Amino acid sequence: MVYSRTMKLRFRCRFRGLLAMVALSLALPAAGARANSEPPSVHGARYTGTGGLGAAFVEGPPSTFHNPAGLLSIDKFELTLGFTTLLVTYNAPFGGYGSEQDSPPLIGPLPFLGAGFRVAEDWVVGLSLYISVGFGGNFDNIGLLTEGANVERNDDGTVDVLGQADPFVADPAVDQSVQLFIAELAIPVAWEPIDGLRLGLALRIPYGNFRAVAFQDIVGVWAPAEQAVSGFGTPGIFMGAQYDISDVVTVGAAYRSKVRVHMTGRVDLPEGLGSLARGIPASLAAETDWYVPHMIRAGVAFHALDRRLMLSFEGRIQLHASANRDLVFALTNDRTLEEGGVDPNAWRLAENIGLNQFRSNFEWKNVYLVGFAAEYDISDNFFWRFATTWGSSATPTTTVTPFSPPPGNRSWQIATGFGIDVGHLLIDVGFAAGLGPTAVIPTNDPNNCGSRDFVKGGCAGNYSINSWFMGLSGTYQL
């Protein structure tokens, strides 16, 4: 078959659209407290109630997630089982100003299971399994899929697209669904070399799983693509220290290394590559890498009123700028046409023009967070907590999408909770809410939301998100 230059250009544009949809779907982060691409108030409901802070005062099995040095608080043995429910609602445009719509409540359960055992006077070992990144949900009834257009909403609820020659108005409306999580198995060990100094180190083994259904212009036909990829990542470390400066002051710090999670799977195209391949359903092999960034946190805790009152200040940096600059997504036609693959001629054309690998622009920024937490022992077996944190967003205005946390430098979280000590069982409950202003993008970003950009970001419109956390955990102590 001979392809004209016009057909090749058309195929390049349409097939990039397919790859863009896949890459954009995989780029959907875990929404946390407006600003963060990782949920901040998780794992151990005590620390949900303290806003995710705890570098200087964390204790027991949740230390594996917050600062492994805290494992040395374990007397003999502790087992913690906890669940944090993340509830998120988005409001974002899919077709420019005037097309903003609400997502249904998106619920993400984030479980934690951890244990620690004192093996010697100065040594504690442990094992934990938890979700470090988690997101799940969808936008329902999307009637217009033209990011970057100018939209005017009529009194009767209909929408006119301005300056867009060929908008896609879905009839019936379509849904976009996404489920992403990164789980980690952590094996920590903690050591107290001298009285008052606690050191901890954990080996982290990550695993990622992603599923999505999205619609994209695939060679002249708007159609769904279904993605499912998963895989284990390169192990990383998490190290921390706590030091009692005096009977009333403790300092703590922790460092988490960057890890790469390599995920492989398939992209299924129910309508194939559209007119180019006669609309025959096709399935392609897919692979991509997700990076969990470096993180540094440090804090100080003050104890007063015979240690019944604890006050803590903490700062945190997540180095997304060095980990999440872009996302490279590769597709391979590993099946024959009879087995459900793409026509070999069409696929050779894709390879010849370099479209078997696609790069999606992120340009995420480093996240900076500071916070204050308080815990008061109202009685010997009842504890009350409160916290507030302020942070910046990883998402820049130039690459924001309907699914990413809105950009901004004034994100705020408030949290509270309580704990009950009933002998060998400690029960904790925590609540947190993410707050912040709506991000207003006045004009389309010229480098990411132009007519030739296939993975669109920074498109004009209003972007907002609300997030709530509710945590419940139980700890058995010996």
PDB file of N, CA and C in Angstrom, residues 37 60 64 124 141 153 189-190 217 271 324 359 375 405 462:
ATOM      1  N   SER A  37       0.487  15.588  44.966  1.00  0.00           N
ATOM      2  CA  SER A  37       0.188  14.447  44.111  1.00  0.00           C
ATOM      3  C   SER A  37       0.245  13.139  44.876  1.00  0.00           C
ATOM      4  N   GLY A  60       5.238   3.320  66.771  1.00  0.00           N
ATOM      5  CA  GLY A  60       4.610   2.072  66.364  1.00  0.00           C
ATOM      6  C   GLY A  60       4.747   1.766  64.890  1.00  0.00           C
ATOM      7  N   THR A  64       6.851   3.139  59.826  1.00  0.00           N
ATOM      8  CA  THR A  64       7.430   2.662  58.569  1.00  0.00           C
ATOM      9  C   THR A  64       7.119   3.620  57.429  1.00  0.00           C
ATOM     10  N   VAL A 124      14.624  -3.182  66.833  1.00  0.00           N
ATOM     11  CA  VAL A 124      13.244  -3.520  66.474  1.00  0.00           C
ATOM     12  C   VAL A 124      13.199  -3.749  64.977  1.00  0.00           C
ATOM     13  N   ASN A 141     -20.845  11.612  32.167  1.00  0.00           N
ATOM     14  CA  ASN A 141     -21.674  12.402  31.240  1.00  0.00           C
ATOM     15  C   ASN A 141     -20.925  13.607  30.674  1.00  0.00           C
ATOM     16  N   ARG A 153     -22.077  29.152  27.261  1.00  0.00           N
ATOM     17  CA  ARG A 153     -23.205  28.348  27.721  1.00  0.00           C
ATOM     18  C   ARG A 153     -24.493  29.146  27.572  1.00  0.00           C
ATOM     19  N   VAL A 189      14.044  -1.731  59.902  1.00  0.00           N
ATOM     20  CA  VAL A 189      14.800  -2.100  61.087  1.00  0.00           C
ATOM     21  C   VAL A 189      15.190  -0.803  61.796  1.00  0.00           C
ATOM     22  N   ALA A 190      15.088  -0.784  63.122  1.00  0.00           N
ATOM     23  CA  ALA A 190      15.411   0.411  63.896  1.00  0.00           C
ATOM     24  C   ALA A 190      16.389   0.051  65.001  1.00  0.00           C
ATOM     25  N   ASP A 217      -9.870  11.037  19.839  1.00  0.00           N
ATOM     26  CA  ASP A 217     -10.010  11.026  18.383  1.00  0.00           C
ATOM     27  C   ASP A 217      -8.963  10.083  17.806  1.00  0.00           C
ATOM     28  N   GLU A 271     -12.594  -0.013  18.712  1.00  0.00           N
ATOM     29  CA  GLU A 271     -12.833   0.376  17.322  1.00  0.00           C
ATOM     30  C   GLU A 271     -11.534   0.536  16.560  1.00  0.00           C
ATOM     31  N   ASN A 324       9.303  13.975  37.894  1.00  0.00           N
ATOM     32  CA  ASN A 324       8.075  13.996  37.094  1.00  0.00           C
ATOM     33  C   ASN A 324       8.100  15.121  36.064  1.00  0.00           C
ATOM     34  N   ARG A 359       5.939  11.105  24.367  1.00  0.00           N
ATOM     35  CA  ARG A 359       6.369  11.814  25.569  1.00  0.00           C
ATOM     36  C   ARG A 359       5.328  12.849  25.947  1.00  0.00           C
ATOM     37  N   GLU A 375      -1.347  17.498  70.253  1.00  0.00           N
ATOM     38  CA  GLU A 375      -2.018  16.337  70.837  1.00  0.00           C
ATOM     39  C   GLU A 375      -2.102  16.542  72.345  1.00  0.00           C
ATOM     40  N   PRO A 405      -4.352  17.933  40.513  1.00  0.00           N
ATOM     41  CA  PRO A 405      -4.593  18.952  41.538  1.00  0.00           C
ATOM     42  C   PRO A 405      -4.333  20.336  40.958  1.00  0.00           C
ATOM     43  N   ASN A 462     -11.654  27.228  34.795  1.00  0.00           N
ATOM     44  CA  ASN A 462     -11.573  27.234  36.253  1.00  0.00           C
ATOM     45  C   ASN A 462     -11.361  25.801  36.743  1.00  0.00           C
TER      46      ASN A 462
END
